Amino acid sequence: MSESEEHLTPVVIVGARGRMGKALICEVVASDHLVLDGAVDRSGGPGRGQDAGVLAGLHSIGVTVTDSLNPRRHTVVVDFSLPEATQNNIRRCLDARVPLVLGTTGISAETVALLREAAETIPIVSAANFSVGITLLTKLAGLAARALGTDWNAEIFEIHHKHKRDAPSGTALRIGKAVAKATGRVFADVVTTDRSKNHTQPRGKDEIGIVAARGGDSAGEHTLMFLSDGERLELTHRAGDRAIFARGALRAAQWIADQKPGLYDMRDVLGLSDLS
Ligand code: NAD
């Protein structure tokens, strides 16, 4: 590492060949605070042995994509790969005693258990959505719901690209859960995603409605509405592209480098955990 790079946080990207991996490489190269120390993807495939910068559509940066994770001391591992790779990646971080930022979604209960166990030894940030804006929106949802109470009707609208398979989005569900929790409601009992099922009845007082639209290339839009007689409060987040998740994850990477062992999420990274 050169003298000018000594103050930088070295990161290793796992899942380097993927959509998120390439976005992460681009953001690390553009960062004044981070330096790429490694890029890993599964064995086989076209990217192995290639320069990570070239792979991400940039210039050569002198970091070759490898197929095994062996992080050096003082690096931070950022994993956006696939759930089947996660357990091995956690163990490699544990062996090397380095922090982990985990963005891979769909991990099993067994992997979550391993994550908790590993967090007794190393610091880990895990989040299903690393967007700074969505993390704040979810926090604001709870604060607003608590202040407004159940007299204000909460409704959520979300839009995603035409390829998305699940509906409503996991993020819409998390926003709804934050509203329910803040107002003492059990989310599963009050959420409604299909009003045609109960079309002879008006809206239930405690209901939290979620409507999902699909089409085009939207990276994700979420609006939480609180409706009352004569006034309406709307909180909206619009994702431009997946670079926002990469930037959030790298903010987490910089933050986790100085933390004690523990399992953290984006609320901790943004200093929102103690805000009630
Ligand atoms: P992708 O399919 O484009 O990329 C996944 C990459 O992981 C591929 O290059 C694949 O070869 C690689 N991979 C597979 N097995 C591996 C292994 N054993 N070791 C190393 N690399 C391996 O997927 P994507 O769109 O880049 O998303 C990756 C993950 O990140 C998914 O789980 C996705 O849901 C998640 N994601 C999370 C957030 C967030 O904010 N937390 C945002 C976007 C995507």
Tab-separated table of C-alpha atoms and ligand atoms in Angstrom:
chain	number	residue	atom	x	y	z
A	1	MET	CA	0.000	0.000	0.000
A	2	SER	CA	1.413	3.425	-0.932
A	3	GLU	CA	1.942	6.206	1.649
A	4	SER	CA	-1.027	8.153	0.249
A	5	GLU	CA	-3.273	5.098	0.700
A	6	GLU	CA	-2.361	4.529	4.347
A	7	HIS	CA	-5.291	6.536	5.723
A	8	LEU	CA	-7.771	4.721	3.474
A	9	THR	CA	-9.990	1.811	4.591
A	10	PRO	CA	-9.142	-1.267	2.461
A	11	VAL	CA	-12.205	-3.237	1.307
A	12	VAL	CA	-12.667	-6.605	-0.350
A	13	ILE	CA	-15.769	-7.013	-2.555
A	14	VAL	CA	-17.375	-10.467	-2.710
A	15	GLY	CA	-19.718	-11.057	-5.653
A	16	ALA	CA	-17.500	-8.731	-7.720
A	17	ARG	CA	-18.864	-9.870	-11.085
A	18	GLY	CA	-22.488	-9.236	-10.126
A	19	ARG	CA	-24.611	-6.114	-10.674
A	20	MET	CA	-23.988	-4.916	-7.121
A	21	GLY	CA	-20.342	-6.008	-7.180
A	22	LYS	CA	-19.606	-3.822	-10.200
A	23	ALA	CA	-21.489	-0.872	-8.677
A	24	LEU	CA	-19.446	-1.329	-5.477
A	25	ILE	CA	-16.139	-1.404	-7.383
A	26	CYS	CA	-17.078	1.831	-9.192
A	27	GLU	CA	-17.966	3.533	-5.914
A	28	VAL	CA	-14.762	2.362	-4.165
A	29	VAL	CA	-12.634	3.639	-7.051
A	30	ALA	CA	-14.436	7.008	-6.831
A	31	SER	CA	-14.100	7.187	-3.025
A	32	ASP	CA	-11.622	9.409	-1.165
A	33	HIS	CA	-11.854	7.186	1.925
A	34	LEU	CA	-11.681	3.602	0.639
A	35	VAL	CA	-9.287	1.533	-1.430
A	36	LEU	CA	-10.002	-1.786	-3.165
A	37	ASP	CA	-7.865	-4.528	-1.598
A	38	GLY	CA	-9.527	-7.502	-3.252
A	39	ALA	CA	-12.358	-8.661	-5.513
A	40	VAL	CA	-13.809	-12.166	-5.263
A	41	ASP	CA	-16.383	-14.129	-7.234
A	42	ARG	CA	-17.220	-17.805	-7.555
A	43	SER	CA	-14.891	-20.071	-9.533
A	44	GLY	CA	-15.466	-20.340	-13.254
A	45	GLY	CA	-17.137	-17.689	-15.364
A	46	PRO	CA	-15.662	-14.987	-17.552
A	47	GLY	CA	-14.409	-12.525	-14.885
A	48	ARG	CA	-11.790	-14.642	-13.074
A	49	GLY	CA	-8.273	-13.277	-13.434
A	50	GLN	CA	-9.598	-10.042	-14.920
A	51	ASP	CA	-8.739	-6.643	-13.512
A	52	ALA	CA	-11.587	-5.521	-11.214
A	53	GLY	CA	-11.606	-1.972	-12.598
A	54	VAL	CA	-11.874	-3.222	-16.178
A	55	LEU	CA	-14.611	-5.678	-15.108
A	56	ALA	CA	-16.614	-2.758	-13.689
A	57	GLY	CA	-16.280	-0.839	-16.962
A	58	LEU	CA	-13.520	1.493	-15.686
A	59	HIS	CA	-9.737	1.526	-16.189
A	60	SER	CA	-7.212	-1.013	-14.887
A	61	ILE	CA	-6.661	-0.628	-11.110
A	62	GLY	CA	-4.206	-3.476	-10.454
A	63	VAL	CA	-6.643	-5.675	-8.473
A	64	THR	CA	-7.330	-9.093	-9.972
A	65	VAL	CA	-10.638	-10.925	-9.431
A	66	THR	CA	-9.950	-14.185	-7.554
A	67	ASP	CA	-12.184	-17.095	-6.538
A	68	SER	CA	-11.250	-17.409	-2.865
A	69	LEU	CA	-11.777	-15.051	0.041
A	70	ASN	CA	-8.658	-14.646	2.193
A	71	PRO	CA	-8.952	-11.162	3.681
A	72	ARG	CA	-5.837	-9.526	5.098
A	73	ARG	CA	-5.848	-7.938	8.575
A	74	HIS	CA	-7.410	-4.456	8.707
A	75	THR	CA	-9.530	-4.969	5.601
A	76	VAL	CA	-13.351	-4.867	5.590
A	77	VAL	CA	-15.231	-7.500	3.575
A	78	VAL	CA	-18.333	-6.336	1.672
A	79	ASP	CA	-20.444	-9.313	0.562
A	80	PHE	CA	-23.175	-8.907	-2.072
A	81	SER	CA	-23.161	-12.386	-3.578
A	82	LEU	CA	-25.635	-15.222	-3.146
A	83	PRO	CA	-27.122	-16.808	0.011
A	84	GLU	CA	-25.383	-20.139	-0.617
A	85	ALA	CA	-21.998	-18.384	-0.363
A	86	THR	CA	-22.731	-16.460	2.834
A	87	GLN	CA	-21.842	-19.060	5.481
A	88	ASN	CA	-18.409	-19.625	3.966
A	89	ASN	CA	-17.811	-15.867	3.727
A	90	ILE	CA	-18.753	-15.357	7.394
A	91	ARG	CA	-16.295	-18.112	8.406
A	92	ARG	CA	-13.481	-16.583	6.318
A	93	CYS	CA	-14.045	-13.206	8.037
A	94	LEU	CA	-14.095	-14.917	11.420
A	95	ASP	CA	-10.810	-16.752	10.699
A	96	ALA	CA	-9.160	-13.491	9.628
A	97	ARG	CA	-10.834	-11.440	12.447
A	98	VAL	CA	-12.019	-8.773	9.988
A	99	PRO	CA	-15.328	-6.842	9.894
A	100	LEU	CA	-18.084	-7.831	7.467
A	101	VAL	CA	-20.727	-5.776	5.658
A	102	LEU	CA	-23.388	-8.218	4.483
A	103	GLY	CA	-25.875	-7.138	1.821
A	104	THR	CA	-26.799	-10.547	0.415
A	105	THR	CA	-30.530	-11.176	0.921
A	106	GLY	CA	-32.534	-14.375	1.287
A	107	ILE	CA	-30.144	-15.936	3.820
A	108	SER	CA	-31.408	-18.940	5.797
A	109	ALA	CA	-32.256	-19.059	9.526
A	110	GLU	CA	-29.137	-21.207	9.951
A	111	THR	CA	-27.002	-18.468	8.369
A	112	VAL	CA	-28.619	-15.841	10.603
A	113	ALA	CA	-27.681	-17.982	13.615
A	114	LEU	CA	-24.081	-18.202	12.370
A	115	LEU	CA	-24.088	-14.429	11.827
A	116	ARG	CA	-25.138	-13.827	15.439
A	117	GLU	CA	-22.484	-16.225	16.720
A	118	ALA	CA	-19.769	-14.634	14.557
A	119	ALA	CA	-20.797	-11.161	15.762
A	120	GLU	CA	-19.577	-12.094	19.229
A	121	THR	CA	-16.060	-12.048	17.757
A	122	ILE	CA	-16.140	-9.621	14.800
A	123	PRO	CA	-18.191	-6.500	13.963
A	124	ILE	CA	-20.883	-7.136	11.304
A	125	VAL	CA	-23.352	-4.802	9.588
A	126	SER	CA	-26.200	-6.659	7.921
A	127	ALA	CA	-29.086	-4.985	6.094
A	128	ALA	CA	-31.567	-6.052	3.436
A	129	ASN	CA	-31.655	-2.441	2.185
A	130	PHE	CA	-28.523	-0.297	2.467
A	131	SER	CA	-30.168	2.840	1.093
A	132	VAL	CA	-29.577	5.719	3.494
A	133	GLY	CA	-32.882	7.297	2.456
A	134	ILE	CA	-34.940	4.145	3.042
A	135	THR	CA	-33.291	3.578	6.429
A	136	LEU	CA	-34.316	7.092	7.418
A	137	LEU	CA	-37.807	6.732	5.901
A	138	THR	CA	-38.412	3.586	7.953
A	139	LYS	CA	-37.301	5.398	11.098
A	140	LEU	CA	-39.479	8.443	10.262
A	141	ALA	CA	-42.438	6.129	9.608
A	142	GLY	CA	-42.343	4.943	13.228
A	143	LEU	CA	-41.848	8.429	14.634
A	144	ALA	CA	-44.714	9.878	12.555
A	145	ALA	CA	-47.074	6.978	13.302
A	146	ARG	CA	-46.495	7.320	17.028
A	147	ALA	CA	-47.130	11.064	16.926
A	148	LEU	CA	-50.228	10.840	14.708
A	149	GLY	CA	-51.841	7.766	16.271
A	150	THR	CA	-54.310	5.408	14.634
A	151	ASP	CA	-56.818	8.184	13.803
A	152	TRP	CA	-54.586	8.914	10.812
A	153	ASN	CA	-54.922	6.145	8.231
A	154	ALA	CA	-51.592	4.723	7.043
A	155	GLU	CA	-51.329	3.590	3.406
A	156	ILE	CA	-48.232	2.569	1.444
A	157	PHE	CA	-47.666	2.757	-2.332
A	158	GLU	CA	-44.672	1.201	-4.032
A	159	ILE	CA	-43.436	0.953	-7.641
A	160	HIS	CA	-40.734	-1.395	-8.977
A	161	HIS	CA	-39.384	-2.493	-12.355
A	162	LYS	CA	-41.198	-5.106	-14.435
A	163	HIS	CA	-38.763	-7.924	-13.552
A	164	LYS	CA	-39.398	-7.879	-9.797
A	165	ARG	CA	-41.023	-11.107	-8.658
A	166	ASP	CA	-42.162	-10.412	-5.103
A	167	ALA	CA	-44.994	-8.043	-4.201
A	168	PRO	CA	-45.327	-6.057	-2.070
A	169	SER	CA	-41.626	-5.262	-1.730
A	170	GLY	CA	-39.734	-6.285	1.412
A	171	THR	CA	-39.104	-2.598	2.039
A	172	ALA	CA	-42.837	-1.743	1.900
A	173	LEU	CA	-43.465	-4.505	4.428
A	174	ARG	CA	-40.723	-3.141	6.703
A	175	ILE	CA	-42.224	0.362	6.544
A	176	GLY	CA	-45.651	-1.090	7.386
A	177	LYS	CA	-44.190	-3.043	10.299
A	178	ALA	CA	-42.540	0.121	11.661
A	179	VAL	CA	-45.936	1.902	11.574
A	180	ALA	CA	-47.695	-1.039	13.244
A	181	LYS	CA	-45.051	-1.428	15.944
A	182	ALA	CA	-45.067	2.289	16.794
A	183	THR	CA	-48.831	2.212	17.315
A	184	GLY	CA	-49.097	-1.094	19.184
A	185	ARG	CA	-50.672	-3.002	16.301
A	186	VAL	CA	-49.738	-6.522	15.144
A	187	PHE	CA	-48.730	-5.995	11.514
A	188	ALA	CA	-49.956	-9.401	10.274
A	189	ASP	CA	-53.416	-8.650	11.697
A	190	VAL	CA	-53.827	-5.213	10.079
A	191	VAL	CA	-51.989	-5.340	6.748
A	192	THR	CA	-54.140	-5.507	3.611
A	193	THR	CA	-52.733	-5.932	0.117
A	194	ASP	CA	-55.949	-6.780	-1.737
A	195	ARG	CA	-59.104	-4.811	-1.000
A	196	SER	CA	-61.108	-6.665	-3.646
A	197	LYS	CA	-61.392	-9.540	-1.150
A	198	ASN	CA	-63.484	-7.439	1.198
A	199	HIS	CA	-65.155	-5.097	-1.281
A	200	THR	CA	-68.478	-4.828	0.546
A	201	GLN	CA	-66.847	-3.275	3.626
A	202	PRO	CA	-65.300	0.167	4.126
A	203	ARG	CA	-61.716	0.492	5.273
A	204	GLY	CA	-61.092	-0.908	8.759
A	205	LYS	CA	-59.854	1.736	11.220
A	206	ASP	CA	-56.604	-0.061	12.043
A	207	GLU	CA	-55.810	-1.274	8.524
A	208	ILE	CA	-52.443	-0.577	6.906
A	209	GLY	CA	-52.931	-0.861	3.136
A	210	ILE	CA	-50.115	-1.643	0.689
A	211	VAL	CA	-50.454	-1.188	-3.081
A	212	ALA	CA	-47.739	-2.447	-5.465
A	213	ALA	CA	-47.304	-1.250	-9.080
A	214	ARG	CA	-44.907	-3.037	-11.475
A	215	GLY	CA	-43.477	-1.764	-14.753
A	216	GLY	CA	-40.586	-0.165	-16.610
A	217	ASP	CA	-37.177	0.098	-15.001
A	218	SER	CA	-37.902	1.783	-11.671
A	219	ALA	CA	-35.261	0.880	-9.065
A	220	GLY	CA	-37.908	1.377	-6.378
A	221	GLU	CA	-40.274	4.068	-5.122
A	222	HIS	CA	-42.033	4.006	-1.761
A	223	THR	CA	-44.609	6.466	-0.449
A	224	LEU	CA	-46.071	6.251	3.022
A	225	MET	CA	-49.239	8.293	3.413
A	226	PHE	CA	-50.940	9.289	6.626
A	227	LEU	CA	-54.484	10.407	5.808
A	228	SER	CA	-56.759	12.378	8.060
A	229	ASP	CA	-59.898	14.449	7.478
A	230	GLY	CA	-58.695	17.612	5.758
A	231	GLU	CA	-54.967	16.843	5.718
A	232	ARG	CA	-52.505	14.312	4.399
A	233	LEU	CA	-48.832	13.688	5.178
A	234	GLU	CA	-46.701	11.894	2.566
A	235	LEU	CA	-43.172	10.535	2.969
A	236	THR	CA	-41.618	9.448	-0.338
A	237	HIS	CA	-38.335	7.826	-1.301
A	238	ARG	CA	-37.270	7.307	-4.937
A	239	ALA	CA	-34.283	5.123	-5.795
A	240	GLY	CA	-32.463	6.271	-8.945
A	241	ASP	CA	-30.253	3.204	-9.424
A	242	ARG	CA	-28.414	0.490	-7.474
A	243	ALA	CA	-25.462	2.818	-6.801
A	244	ILE	CA	-27.421	4.080	-3.775
A	245	PHE	CA	-27.191	0.620	-2.170
A	246	ALA	CA	-23.470	0.475	-2.966
A	247	ARG	CA	-22.867	3.917	-1.436
A	248	GLY	CA	-24.818	2.959	1.695
A	249	ALA	CA	-22.898	-0.313	2.058
A	250	LEU	CA	-19.578	1.492	1.684
A	251	ARG	CA	-20.599	4.069	4.251
A	252	ALA	CA	-21.250	1.079	6.517
A	253	ALA	CA	-17.809	-0.371	5.600
A	254	GLN	CA	-16.067	2.811	6.687
A	255	TRP	CA	-18.086	2.930	9.909
A	256	ILE	CA	-17.633	-0.739	10.869
A	257	ALA	CA	-13.836	-0.557	10.564
A	258	ASP	CA	-13.705	1.107	14.028
A	259	GLN	CA	-16.486	-0.777	15.809
A	260	LYS	CA	-16.386	-3.423	18.520
A	261	PRO	CA	-17.721	-6.920	17.752
A	262	GLY	CA	-21.506	-6.967	17.421
A	263	LEU	CA	-24.357	-7.286	14.943
A	264	TYR	CA	-25.346	-3.864	13.594
A	265	ASP	CA	-27.735	-2.527	10.945
A	266	MET	CA	-27.977	0.685	8.927
A	267	ARG	CA	-29.748	2.490	11.775
A	268	ASP	CA	-26.583	2.062	13.836
A	269	VAL	CA	-24.421	3.304	10.951
A	270	LEU	CA	-26.550	6.460	10.637
A	271	GLY	CA	-26.728	7.002	14.409
A	272	LEU	CA	-30.497	6.474	14.439
A	273	SER	CA	-30.722	3.539	16.874
A	274	ASP	CA	-30.994	5.704	20.000
A	275	LEU	CA	-33.468	8.139	18.431
A	276	SER	CA	-36.887	7.309	19.829
B	1	NAD	P1	-25.992	-10.869	-9.172
B	1	NAD	O1	-26.609	-12.190	-9.449
B	1	NAD	O2	-25.860	-9.880	-10.271
B	1	NAD	O3	-24.514	-11.086	-8.559
B	1	NAD	C1	-24.187	-12.072	-7.611
B	1	NAD	C2	-22.711	-12.398	-7.804
B	1	NAD	O4	-22.297	-13.278	-6.760
B	1	NAD	C3	-22.451	-13.109	-9.147
B	1	NAD	O5	-21.371	-12.488	-9.819
B	1	NAD	C4	-22.078	-14.515	-8.703
B	1	NAD	O6	-21.166	-15.146	-9.583
B	1	NAD	C5	-21.441	-14.225	-7.352
B	1	NAD	N1	-21.313	-15.439	-6.538
B	1	NAD	C6	-22.099	-16.550	-6.526
B	1	NAD	N2	-21.600	-17.464	-5.692
B	1	NAD	C7	-20.464	-16.935	-5.160
B	1	NAD	C8	-19.488	-17.405	-4.254
B	1	NAD	N3	-19.594	-18.631	-3.725
B	1	NAD	N4	-18.459	-16.593	-3.925
B	1	NAD	C9	-18.359	-15.372	-4.461
B	1	NAD	N5	-19.238	-14.856	-5.359
B	1	NAD	C10	-20.273	-15.635	-5.697
B	1	NAD	O7	-26.811	-10.255	-7.962
B	1	NAD	P2	-26.871	-8.737	-7.482
B	1	NAD	O8	-28.024	-8.041	-8.098
B	1	NAD	O9	-25.505	-8.145	-7.595
B	1	NAD	O10	-27.221	-8.951	-5.941
B	1	NAD	C11	-26.367	-9.671	-5.084
B	1	NAD	C12	-27.036	-9.813	-3.715
B	1	NAD	O11	-27.209	-8.529	-3.118
B	1	NAD	C13	-28.444	-10.434	-3.789
B	1	NAD	O12	-28.623	-11.253	-2.657
B	1	NAD	C14	-29.352	-9.210	-3.736
B	1	NAD	O13	-30.650	-9.505	-3.257
B	1	NAD	C15	-28.571	-8.369	-2.761
B	1	NAD	N6	-28.889	-6.933	-2.769
B	1	NAD	C16	-28.923	-6.327	-1.564
B	1	NAD	C17	-29.137	-4.958	-1.475
B	1	NAD	C18	-29.097	-4.309	-0.120
B	1	NAD	O14	-29.261	-3.076	-0.024
B	1	NAD	N7	-28.869	-5.075	0.945
B	1	NAD	C19	-29.331	-4.204	-2.633
B	1	NAD	C20	-29.270	-4.856	-3.873
B	1	NAD	C21	-29.044	-6.236	-3.924
